[in-house]
């Protein structure tokens, strides 16, 4: 699911940067000629006869680039980039069953000074964008390209500009073509990785010594797909906030919309005939929720600091009494919450169920990050700003057009999205993510879901995986991620941590943001694990300028460990140890 307004677009599908430890290999003066010669490389060499290079040019070192006209200011432009060969390519160009012209396009950058590593930069949302291929990671990090990585990205087989259809989910219209679904889900990923490796070898005259993948959200899902379905492609994977159960999460989005729409209607919060979700909670209201969470759980880690390290111990049962104490005795006022607000939020965090009480996705932790603007923009949208809930803007098209089978014809408008989600039946419609139909031999769940616990081939290959995930992620619940990891650990008889580790990020929203230490270098940690055998127990993390705890550092601890205050400076990670909860 991807939308231009997402204030995380810079990080949502990007790989983190890591310090180069291999000797840099300088491409000689003939680098420009070498770059141009890639245009003559055959598709057979790139692993697919249909593959071709559209453009190959050698770029001088570039300073920071301003954002393109119309780009939201929080996304920004490109950072400074080193001298490099830039390649645009395509494969499997075709006309789809829906009459649309499709192709798998990819973007590759090959630095003149190479560290011997290849990085696949994961995509975001429903992709459809060729990507920057710079390997920008968490906020504050240095792009992988600038540190010597060869970096590739891809649109996974469809283009948001040319394949959009306003009558059919807008940019998710490709979900009506089965082969486009298949490319998005898996086949484009494998083909682009193979082509990228071939181009690296052709340009440098040798194969990459190590191959890595890094991505967040859908990029995290793509990392899981590689580990489960194409296990030999990468030595190390960073799969942040993985969308590996996104069809189920999209059902949870419909659940949220129904709850908050009902709350809006009950209070008369309407706009242009539609429930105004953004008015259901003011920022001050969400601040009251944050305060209740902190009163219930903040001290559990040994320090009252506005962060809840033991997210599993902060249950609804513990938070509810503190919320109840803030319910208005009469008319709703600024310094209290309505009973309807508390009920809607409690039911939202409990997750969707059908009439039989069966969970259709997962529940969410109670976390202070609920009060973050980046939490509310997903769930209900921004108050007083033209930013509707991403749950509606993205969740409705993805669920109706890409995850359900057969796809529905839903217009790509807020009104149509709201109508679809509020009319969604959790008993009748939810099973359609597991359905097949003529022309759609695999279900949306079978294609896009990636929650297999069989990583045996990836582990035998020597693969290592790190999975950072924010505890205040509003779209993909960390509870679902740790549930999957616990099953993986059980399958591996308690030894899953030898190859895969989850790192919860307290307070962090989706991929970044929130009252969190959201600046960290997970790729550097997986590189050390792969190349030096140093398994990460903790990852250093710092709060960036957008955090309410700017400059604070904390360790991110490998699950099931948590950061517990020991002694010393309360703002320093050195005062914390990773210990069992």
Coordinates of C-alpha atoms in Angstrom, one line a residue:
X1 CA 0.0 0.0 0.0
X2 CA 1.6 3.3 -1.1
X3 CA 0.4 6.8 -1.1
X4 CA 2.3 10.1 -1.9
X5 CA 1.1 11.6 1.4
X6 CA 2.7 9.1 3.6
X7 CA 5.2 10.9 5.8
X8 CA 7.3 7.8 5.8
X9 CA 7.8 7.3 2.1
X10 CA 11.5 8.0 2.4
X11 CA 12.0 5.0 4.7
X12 CA 9.1 2.8 4.0
X13 CA 10.9 0.5 1.5
X14 CA 14.5 1.5 1.9
X15 CA 17.5 -0.4 3.2
X16 CA 19.5 0.9 6.1
X17 CA 23.1 2.1 5.6
X18 CA 26.0 0.2 7.0
X19 CA 29.6 1.1 7.4
X20 CA 31.8 -0.4 4.8
X21 CA 34.4 -2.9 6.1
X22 CA 35.6 -4.3 2.8
X23 CA 38.3 -2.6 0.8
X24 CA 36.8 -0.2 -1.7
X25 CA 37.4 -1.2 -5.3
X26 CA 37.9 1.8 -7.6
X27 CA 36.5 1.6 -11.2
X28 CA 39.2 3.1 -13.5
X29 CA 38.7 6.0 -15.9
X30 CA 37.0 3.6 -18.3
X31 CA 34.1 3.5 -15.8
X32 CA 31.9 5.6 -18.1
X33 CA 32.6 3.3 -21.1
X34 CA 32.0 0.2 -18.9
X35 CA 28.7 1.7 -17.8
X36 CA 27.6 2.4 -21.4
X37 CA 28.5 -1.1 -22.4
X38 CA 25.9 -2.5 -20.0
X39 CA 23.2 -1.4 -22.5
X40 CA 24.5 -4.1 -24.8
X41 CA 24.1 -6.9 -22.2
X42 CA 21.7 -9.6 -23.4
X43 CA 18.6 -10.6 -21.5
X44 CA 20.0 -14.2 -21.3
X45 CA 23.0 -12.9 -19.3
X46 CA 20.6 -11.1 -17.0
X47 CA 18.6 -14.2 -16.4
X48 CA 15.5 -13.5 -18.5
X49 CA 15.5 -13.4 -22.3
X50 CA 13.1 -10.4 -22.3
X51 CA 15.3 -8.3 -20.1
X52 CA 16.8 -5.1 -21.7
X53 CA 18.6 -2.0 -20.6
X54 CA 16.8 1.2 -21.3
X55 CA 19.5 3.5 -20.2
X56 CA 22.9 3.4 -18.7
X57 CA 24.8 6.5 -17.8
X58 CA 27.8 7.4 -15.6
X59 CA 27.0 10.2 -13.1
X60 CA 29.5 12.4 -11.5
X61 CA 29.3 12.9 -7.7
X62 CA 26.2 14.9 -6.8
X63 CA 25.4 17.2 -3.9
X64 CA 22.1 17.0 -2.1
X65 CA 19.2 17.4 -4.6
X66 CA 16.0 19.4 -3.8
X67 CA 12.7 17.6 -3.9
X68 CA 10.7 17.5 -7.1
X69 CA 8.0 20.2 -7.5
X70 CA 4.9 19.1 -5.5
X71 CA 6.8 16.7 -3.3
X72 CA 5.6 16.9 0.4
X73 CA 8.3 18.7 2.4
X74 CA 8.8 15.8 4.8
X75 CA 9.9 13.5 2.0
X76 CA 12.6 15.8 0.8
X77 CA 15.0 15.3 -2.1
X78 CA 18.0 13.0 -2.6
X79 CA 21.1 13.2 -0.4
X80 CA 24.6 13.6 -1.7
X81 CA 25.5 10.7 -4.0
X82 CA 29.0 9.4 -5.1
X83 CA 30.2 9.0 -8.6
X84 CA 28.3 6.0 -10.0
X85 CA 26.8 4.2 -13.0
X86 CA 23.0 4.4 -13.1
X87 CA 21.1 1.8 -15.0
X88 CA 17.3 1.6 -15.9
X89 CA 16.1 -1.7 -17.2
X90 CA 12.9 -3.6 -18.0
X91 CA 11.7 -7.2 -18.6
X92 CA 8.6 -9.1 -19.4
X93 CA 6.8 -6.2 -21.2
X94 CA 3.3 -7.4 -22.1
X95 CA -0.3 -6.5 -22.4
X96 CA -2.4 -7.7 -19.5
X97 CA -5.8 -9.3 -19.4
X98 CA -7.2 -5.9 -18.5
X99 CA -5.7 -4.3 -21.6
X100 CA -3.0 -2.5 -19.6
X101 CA 0.6 -2.4 -20.7
X102 CA 2.8 -3.9 -18.0
X103 CA 6.6 -4.4 -17.5
X104 CA 8.9 -5.2 -14.6
X105 CA 11.2 -2.1 -14.4
X106 CA 14.3 -1.8 -12.2
X107 CA 16.8 0.9 -11.1
X108 CA 20.4 0.1 -10.3
X109 CA 23.2 2.3 -9.1
X110 CA 26.8 1.0 -9.2
X111 CA 29.3 3.2 -7.3
X112 CA 32.8 3.9 -8.7
X113 CA 34.2 2.9 -5.3
X114 CA 32.6 -0.4 -4.5
X115 CA 32.7 -2.2 -1.2
X116 CA 32.0 -5.6 -2.8
X117 CA 28.4 -5.8 -1.6
X118 CA 25.1 -5.8 -3.4
X119 CA 21.9 -4.5 -1.7
X120 CA 18.3 -4.9 -2.9
X121 CA 16.3 -2.0 -1.7
X122 CA 12.7 -3.1 -0.8
X123 CA 9.7 -1.3 -2.0
X124 CA 6.8 0.3 -0.2
X125 CA 3.0 -0.1 -0.2
X126 CA 1.7 -1.7 -3.4
X127 CA 4.9 -0.5 -5.2
X128 CA 4.4 0.8 -8.7
X129 CA 7.4 3.1 -8.4
X130 CA 10.8 2.2 -9.7
X131 CA 12.5 3.4 -6.5
X132 CA 15.5 5.6 -5.8
X133 CA 18.1 2.8 -5.6
X134 CA 20.2 4.7 -3.0
X135 CA 19.6 2.4 0.0
X136 CA 18.4 5.1 2.3
X137 CA 17.5 3.6 5.6
X138 CA 16.3 4.8 9.0
X139 CA 16.3 8.6 9.5
X140 CA 19.7 10.0 10.1
X141 CA 21.6 7.2 8.3
X142 CA 24.0 7.5 5.4
X143 CA 22.6 5.9 2.2
X144 CA 24.1 2.5 1.4
X145 CA 25.2 3.8 -2.1
X146 CA 27.3 6.5 -0.4
X147 CA 29.0 3.7 1.6
X148 CA 30.0 1.7 -1.4
X149 CA 27.0 -0.7 -2.0
X150 CA 25.7 -1.4 -5.4
X151 CA 21.9 -0.8 -4.9
X152 CA 18.9 -2.0 -6.9
X153 CA 15.1 -1.2 -6.6
X154 CA 12.1 -2.1 -8.7
X155 CA 8.4 -1.3 -9.3
X156 CA 7.6 -5.1 -9.2
X157 CA 5.8 -5.1 -12.5
X158 CA 3.4 -2.2 -12.7
X159 CA 3.6 1.6 -12.9
X160 CA 1.5 3.9 -10.7
X161 CA 1.5 6.5 -13.5
X162 CA 0.5 4.4 -16.4
X163 CA -1.4 1.5 -14.9
X164 CA -3.7 3.5 -12.6
X165 CA -7.5 3.3 -13.3
X166 CA -9.7 5.6 -11.3
X167 CA -12.7 3.3 -11.8
X168 CA -10.8 0.3 -10.4
X169 CA -8.9 1.2 -7.1
X170 CA -6.7 3.8 -8.8
X171 CA -3.0 2.7 -8.5
X172 CA -4.1 -0.7 -7.3
X173 CA -5.9 -1.5 -10.5
X174 CA -3.1 -3.9 -11.4
X175 CA -4.7 -6.4 -8.9
X176 CA -7.3 -7.1 -11.6
X177 CA -4.6 -8.8 -13.7
X178 CA -3.4 -12.1 -12.2
X179 CA 0.1 -12.0 -13.7
X180 CA 0.5 -8.5 -12.3
X181 CA -0.5 -9.8 -8.9
X182 CA 2.1 -12.6 -9.3
X183 CA 4.9 -10.2 -10.2
X184 CA 4.1 -8.0 -7.3
X185 CA 3.9 -10.9 -4.9
X186 CA 7.1 -12.7 -5.8
X187 CA 8.3 -13.3 -9.4
X188 CA 9.5 -9.7 -10.1
X189 CA 11.6 -9.8 -6.9
X190 CA 13.5 -13.0 -7.8
X191 CA 14.1 -11.8 -11.4
X192 CA 15.3 -8.4 -10.5
X193 CA 17.7 -9.8 -7.9
X194 CA 19.1 -12.1 -10.5
X195 CA 19.4 -9.4 -13.1
X196 CA 21.0 -7.0 -10.6
X197 CA 23.7 -9.6 -9.6
X198 CA 24.5 -10.2 -13.3
X199 CA 24.9 -6.4 -13.9
X200 CA 27.1 -6.1 -10.9
X201 CA 29.4 -8.8 -12.2
X202 CA 29.5 -7.3 -15.7
X203 CA 30.4 -3.9 -14.5
X204 CA 33.0 -4.8 -11.9
X205 CA 34.3 -7.9 -13.5
X206 CA 33.5 -10.0 -10.4
X207 CA 30.5 -11.1 -8.4
X208 CA 29.5 -9.4 -5.2
X209 CA 31.1 -11.0 -2.2
X210 CA 28.0 -10.6 -0.1
X211 CA 24.3 -10.0 -1.1
X212 CA 21.9 -8.2 1.2
X213 CA 18.2 -7.1 1.2
X214 CA 16.7 -4.4 3.4
X215 CA 13.2 -3.0 3.4
X216 CA 10.3 -1.9 5.6
X217 CA 6.6 -2.5 5.4
X218 CA 6.0 -4.1 2.0
X219 CA 9.8 -4.1 1.7
X220 CA 9.8 -6.2 4.9
X221 CA 7.3 -8.6 3.3
X222 CA 9.6 -8.8 0.3
X223 CA 12.4 -9.8 2.6
X224 CA 10.3 -12.6 4.1
X225 CA 9.4 -13.7 0.5
X226 CA 13.1 -14.0 -0.3
X227 CA 13.9 -16.0 2.8
X228 CA 10.9 -18.3 2.3
X229 CA 10.7 -18.7 -1.5
X230 CA 14.1 -17.7 -2.9
X231 CA 16.3 -18.6 0.0
X232 CA 19.7 -18.6 -1.9
X233 CA 19.4 -15.0 -3.2
X234 CA 20.7 -13.2 0.0
X235 CA 23.1 -13.7 2.8
X236 CA 21.5 -11.2 5.1
X237 CA 18.0 -9.7 5.2
X238 CA 16.6 -6.7 7.2
X239 CA 12.8 -7.2 7.1
X240 CA 11.4 -4.2 9.1
X241 CA 7.8 -4.0 10.2
X242 CA 7.0 -6.8 7.7
X243 CA 3.7 -6.7 5.8
X244 CA 3.8 -10.4 5.7
X245 CA 0.2 -10.7 6.8
X246 CA -1.1 -7.6 4.9
X247 CA -4.3 -9.2 3.6
X248 CA -5.4 -9.8 7.2
X249 CA -4.1 -6.4 8.3
X250 CA -6.3 -4.9 5.5
X251 CA -9.3 -6.5 7.2
X252 CA -8.2 -4.9 10.4
X253 CA -8.2 -1.5 8.6
X254 CA -11.8 -2.1 7.6
X255 CA -12.5 -2.9 11.3
X256 CA -10.9 0.3 12.4
X257 CA -12.8 2.4 9.8
X258 CA -16.2 0.9 10.9
X259 CA -15.4 1.6 14.6
X260 CA -14.3 5.2 14.1
X261 CA -16.9 6.0 11.5
X262 CA -19.6 4.8 13.9
X263 CA -18.1 7.1 16.6
X264 CA -18.0 10.0 14.2
X265 CA -21.7 9.5 13.2
X266 CA -22.8 9.2 16.9
X267 CA -21.2 12.6 17.6
X268 CA -22.4 14.3 14.4
X269 CA -18.9 14.6 12.9
X270 CA -19.7 14.5 9.2
X271 CA -18.0 16.2 6.2
X272 CA -19.4 16.1 2.7
X273 CA -21.8 13.4 3.8
X274 CA -19.0 11.2 5.1
X275 CA -18.0 10.4 8.7
X276 CA -15.1 12.7 9.6
X277 CA -12.8 10.2 11.3
X278 CA -10.2 12.8 12.2
X279 CA -12.6 14.5 14.6
X280 CA -13.2 11.4 16.7
X281 CA -10.0 12.1 18.7
X282 CA -8.2 15.4 19.2
X283 CA -4.5 15.4 19.7
X284 CA -5.2 16.2 23.4
X285 CA -7.5 13.2 23.6
X286 CA -4.8 10.9 22.3
X287 CA -2.4 12.6 24.8
X288 CA -4.8 11.5 27.6
X289 CA -4.6 7.9 26.3
X290 CA -0.8 8.2 26.3
X291 CA -0.8 9.4 29.9
X292 CA -3.0 6.4 30.9
X293 CA -0.7 4.0 29.2
X294 CA 2.3 5.6 31.0
X295 CA 0.6 5.5 34.4
X296 CA -0.1 1.8 33.9
X297 CA 3.1 0.6 32.4
X298 CA 6.0 3.1 32.2
X299 CA 7.7 2.1 35.5
X300 CA 7.9 -1.6 34.6
X301 CA 11.4 -1.3 33.0
X302 CA 12.8 0.5 36.1
X303 CA 12.5 4.0 34.9
X304 CA 9.7 6.5 34.4
X305 CA 10.7 8.0 31.1
X306 CA 7.7 8.0 28.8
X307 CA 8.7 4.7 27.1
X308 CA 7.2 1.3 27.7
X309 CA 9.9 -1.3 27.0
X310 CA 7.9 -4.4 28.1
X311 CA 5.2 -4.0 25.5
X312 CA 3.8 -7.5 26.2
X313 CA 3.2 -6.7 29.8
X314 CA 1.2 -3.6 29.1
X315 CA -2.2 -5.2 28.6
X316 CA -5.6 -3.8 28.2
X317 CA -6.5 -5.1 31.6
X318 CA -3.8 -2.9 33.1
X319 CA -4.6 0.2 31.1
X320 CA -8.4 0.2 31.2
X321 CA -8.7 1.4 34.9
X322 CA -6.6 4.4 34.1
X323 CA -8.7 5.1 31.0
X324 CA -11.9 4.7 33.0
X325 CA -10.6 7.3 35.5
X326 CA -10.4 9.8 32.6
X327 CA -14.0 9.3 31.3
X328 CA -16.0 12.4 31.4
X329 CA -18.7 12.3 34.1
X330 CA -21.1 14.2 31.8
X331 CA -20.6 16.2 28.6
X332 CA -17.4 15.6 26.7
X333 CA -14.7 18.1 27.7
X334 CA -11.1 18.7 26.6
X335 CA -9.6 17.2 29.8
X336 CA -11.5 13.9 29.7
X337 CA -12.5 11.1 27.3
X338 CA -16.0 10.0 26.3
X339 CA -17.0 6.4 27.0
X340 CA -17.5 6.0 23.3
X341 CA -13.9 7.0 22.6
X342 CA -12.5 4.5 25.1
X343 CA -14.7 1.7 23.7
X344 CA -13.8 2.4 20.1
X345 CA -10.1 2.5 20.9
X346 CA -10.2 -0.6 23.0
X347 CA -12.0 -2.6 20.4
X348 CA -9.6 -1.3 17.7
X349 CA -6.5 -2.4 19.5
X350 CA -8.2 -5.8 20.3
X351 CA -8.3 -6.5 16.5
X352 CA -11.1 -7.8 14.2
X353 CA -13.1 -10.9 14.9
X354 CA -16.0 -12.6 13.1
X355 CA -19.3 -13.5 14.7
X356 CA -17.8 -16.7 16.1
X357 CA -15.2 -14.7 17.9
X358 CA -12.4 -15.9 15.8
X359 CA -9.5 -13.5 15.4
X360 CA -9.1 -12.3 11.8
X361 CA -5.7 -10.6 12.4
X362 CA -4.0 -9.7 15.7
X363 CA -4.3 -7.3 18.6
X364 CA -2.0 -4.3 19.1
X365 CA 0.0 -3.3 22.2
X366 CA -1.0 -0.3 24.3
X367 CA 1.9 2.1 23.7
X368 CA 2.5 5.8 24.3
X369 CA 3.1 6.1 20.6
X370 CA -0.6 6.0 20.1
X371 CA -0.5 9.8 20.6
X372 CA 1.9 10.4 17.7
X373 CA 0.7 12.2 14.6
X374 CA 2.1 9.2 12.6
X375 CA -0.3 6.9 14.4
X376 CA -3.4 9.0 13.9
X377 CA -2.7 9.6 10.2
X378 CA -3.1 5.9 9.6
X379 CA -6.1 5.3 11.8
X380 CA -8.2 8.4 11.5
X381 CA -6.3 11.0 9.6
X382 CA -5.0 14.5 10.5
X383 CA -7.3 16.9 12.1
X384 CA -7.6 20.3 10.3
X385 CA -5.5 19.1 7.4
X386 CA -6.3 17.6 4.0
X387 CA -5.0 14.1 5.0
X388 CA -7.6 11.5 5.3
X389 CA -6.9 8.2 7.1
X390 CA -4.4 6.1 5.3
X391 CA -6.5 3.1 6.5
X392 CA -9.2 4.2 4.1
X393 CA -7.0 5.7 1.3
X394 CA -4.8 2.6 1.0
X395 CA -6.6 -0.1 2.9
X396 CA -9.8 -0.1 0.9
X397 CA -8.2 -0.3 -2.7
X398 CA -5.7 -3.0 -1.6
X399 CA -8.2 -5.2 0.1
X400 CA -10.9 -4.9 -2.6
X401 CA -8.6 -5.0 -5.6
X402 CA -5.5 -7.0 -4.7
X403 CA -6.2 -9.3 -1.7
X404 CA -9.8 -10.4 -2.3
X405 CA -10.6 -12.9 -5.1
X406 CA -12.2 -12.1 -7.4
X407 CA -11.3 -8.4 -7.2
X408 CA -14.2 -5.9 -6.8
X409 CA -14.7 -2.8 -9.0
X410 CA -14.3 0.0 -6.5
X411 CA -13.5 3.5 -7.6
X412 CA -10.3 5.0 -6.2
X413 CA -12.0 7.8 -4.3
X414 CA -12.3 8.4 -0.5
X415 CA -16.1 8.1 -0.7
X416 CA -15.9 4.7 -2.5
X417 CA -13.2 3.5 -0.1
X418 CA -15.3 4.5 2.9
X419 CA -18.4 2.9 1.6
X420 CA -16.5 -0.4 0.9
X421 CA -14.9 -0.6 4.3
X422 CA -18.1 0.4 6.2
X423 CA -20.0 -2.2 4.3
X424 CA -17.4 -4.9 4.7
X425 CA -18.9 -8.1 6.3
X426 CA -16.3 -9.9 8.4
X427 CA -18.2 -13.3 8.0
X428 CA -19.1 -13.0 4.3
X429 CA -16.2 -11.0 2.9
X430 CA -13.1 -11.8 5.0
X431 CA -12.8 -15.4 3.7
X432 CA -12.3 -14.0 0.2
X433 CA -8.6 -13.3 0.9
X434 CA -8.3 -17.1 0.9
X435 CA -10.4 -17.6 -2.2
X436 CA -9.5 -18.5 -5.8
X437 CA -11.5 -17.9 -9.0
X438 CA -11.3 -18.5 -12.7
X439 CA -8.1 -16.7 -13.9
X440 CA -6.9 -16.4 -10.3
X441 CA -5.5 -19.8 -9.4
X442 CA -3.8 -18.6 -6.2
X443 CA -5.5 -16.6 -3.5
X444 CA -4.5 -13.2 -2.3
X445 CA -3.3 -14.7 0.9
X446 CA -1.3 -17.4 -0.9
X447 CA 0.4 -14.9 -3.1
X448 CA 1.0 -11.9 -0.8
X449 CA 1.0 -13.5 2.6
X450 CA 4.5 -14.7 3.7
X451 CA 4.2 -16.1 7.1
X452 CA 5.6 -19.6 6.5
X453 CA 7.8 -20.7 9.4
X454 CA 9.8 -23.0 7.1
X455 CA 13.1 -21.0 6.7
X456 CA 15.2 -24.2 6.7
X457 CA 16.7 -23.6 3.2
X458 CA 17.6 -20.0 4.1
X459 CA 19.1 -21.2 7.4
X460 CA 21.1 -23.9 5.6
X461 CA 22.3 -21.3 3.1
X462 CA 23.8 -19.5 6.1
X463 CA 21.3 -16.7 5.9
X464 CA 20.8 -14.2 8.7
X465 CA 17.7 -12.0 9.3
X466 CA 16.9 -9.0 11.5
X467 CA 13.3 -7.9 12.0
X468 CA 12.9 -4.4 13.6
X469 CA 9.3 -3.5 14.4
X470 CA 7.8 -0.5 16.2
X471 CA 5.6 -1.3 19.2
X472 CA 3.3 1.6 18.2
X473 CA 3.0 0.5 14.6
X474 CA -0.6 1.4 13.6
X475 CA -0.9 -0.9 10.6
X476 CA 1.2 -4.1 11.2
X477 CA 1.1 -5.3 14.8
X478 CA 4.3 -6.3 16.5
X479 CA 2.2 -8.9 18.3
X480 CA 1.6 -10.7 15.0
X481 CA 5.4 -10.5 14.3
X482 CA 6.4 -12.0 17.6
X483 CA 3.7 -14.6 17.3
X484 CA 5.2 -15.7 14.0
X485 CA 8.7 -15.7 15.5
X486 CA 7.6 -17.8 18.5
X487 CA 6.2 -20.4 16.0
X488 CA 9.5 -20.2 14.1
X489 CA 11.4 -20.8 17.3
X490 CA 9.2 -23.8 18.2
X491 CA 9.8 -25.3 14.7
X492 CA 13.5 -24.9 15.2
X493 CA 13.5 -26.3 18.7
X494 CA 14.4 -23.1 20.4
X495 CA 17.2 -22.2 18.0
X496 CA 15.5 -19.7 15.7
X497 CA 17.7 -16.9 17.2
X498 CA 20.7 -18.6 15.6
X499 CA 19.5 -17.2 12.3
X500 CA 16.6 -14.7 12.8
X501 CA 16.0 -12.1 15.5
X502 CA 13.2 -9.6 16.2
X503 CA 14.1 -6.2 17.6
X504 CA 11.0 -4.3 19.0
X505 CA 11.4 -0.5 18.9
X506 CA 9.4 0.9 21.8
X507 CA 7.2 3.9 20.8
X508 CA 8.0 3.7 17.1
X509 CA 5.2 4.0 14.6
X510 CA 5.3 2.5 11.1
X511 CA 8.9 2.1 10.1
X512 CA 9.9 5.4 11.8
X513 CA 8.5 8.2 14.0
X514 CA 6.8 8.4 17.3
X515 CA 8.2 9.0 20.8
X516 CA 11.0 6.5 20.0
X517 CA 14.7 6.0 19.4
X518 CA 14.0 5.3 15.7
X519 CA 17.5 6.0 14.3
X520 CA 19.5 2.8 14.2
X521 CA 21.5 0.8 11.7
X522 CA 20.0 -2.7 11.4
X523 CA 21.9 -3.4 8.1
X524 CA 25.2 -2.8 9.8
X525 CA 24.2 -5.4 12.4
X526 CA 23.2 -8.0 9.9
X527 CA 26.4 -7.4 8.0
X528 CA 28.4 -8.1 11.2
X529 CA 26.4 -11.2 11.8
X530 CA 26.9 -12.5 8.2
X531 CA 30.6 -11.5 7.7
X532 CA 32.0 -11.7 11.3
X533 CA 29.7 -14.1 13.0
X534 CA 28.7 -11.5 15.6
X535 CA 25.1 -12.2 16.5
X536 CA 23.3 -9.0 17.6
X537 CA 22.0 -9.0 21.2
X538 CA 21.3 -5.2 21.2
X539 CA 21.3 -2.5 18.5
X540 CA 22.2 1.1 19.4
X541 CA 19.3 3.5 18.7
X542 CA 18.9 7.3 19.0
X543 CA 15.9 9.6 19.1
X544 CA 15.9 11.9 16.1
X545 CA 14.8 15.5 15.8
X546 CA 11.1 14.6 15.3
X547 CA 11.0 12.6 18.6
X548 CA 9.9 14.1 21.9
X549 CA 13.0 12.6 23.3
X550 CA 15.5 14.2 20.9
X551 CA 19.1 12.9 21.5
X552 CA 18.1 10.1 23.9
X553 CA 19.7 6.8 23.2
X554 CA 18.4 3.3 24.1
X555 CA 19.4 -0.2 23.2
X556 CA 17.0 -2.2 21.0
X557 CA 17.0 -5.7 22.6
X558 CA 16.5 -8.9 20.7
X559 CA 13.1 -10.4 21.6
X560 CA 12.2 -11.7 24.1
X561 CA 14.6 -9.4 26.0
X562 CA 13.7 -5.9 27.0
X563 CA 15.8 -2.8 27.9
X564 CA 15.8 -2.4 31.7
X565 CA 17.3 0.6 33.5
X566 CA 20.2 -0.3 35.7
X567 CA 21.9 2.9 36.8
X568 CA 23.4 6.2 35.5
X569 CA 22.3 8.7 32.9
X570 CA 18.7 8.2 32.2
X571 CA 19.1 9.5 28.6
X572 CA 22.0 7.1 27.7
X573 CA 21.7 3.6 26.4
X574 CA 24.8 2.7 28.5
X575 CA 22.5 2.8 31.6
X576 CA 20.4 0.0 30.3
X577 CA 20.9 -3.8 30.1
X578 CA 19.0 -6.2 27.8
X579 CA 17.3 -8.7 30.1
X580 CA 14.4 -11.1 30.2
X581 CA 11.1 -9.4 30.9

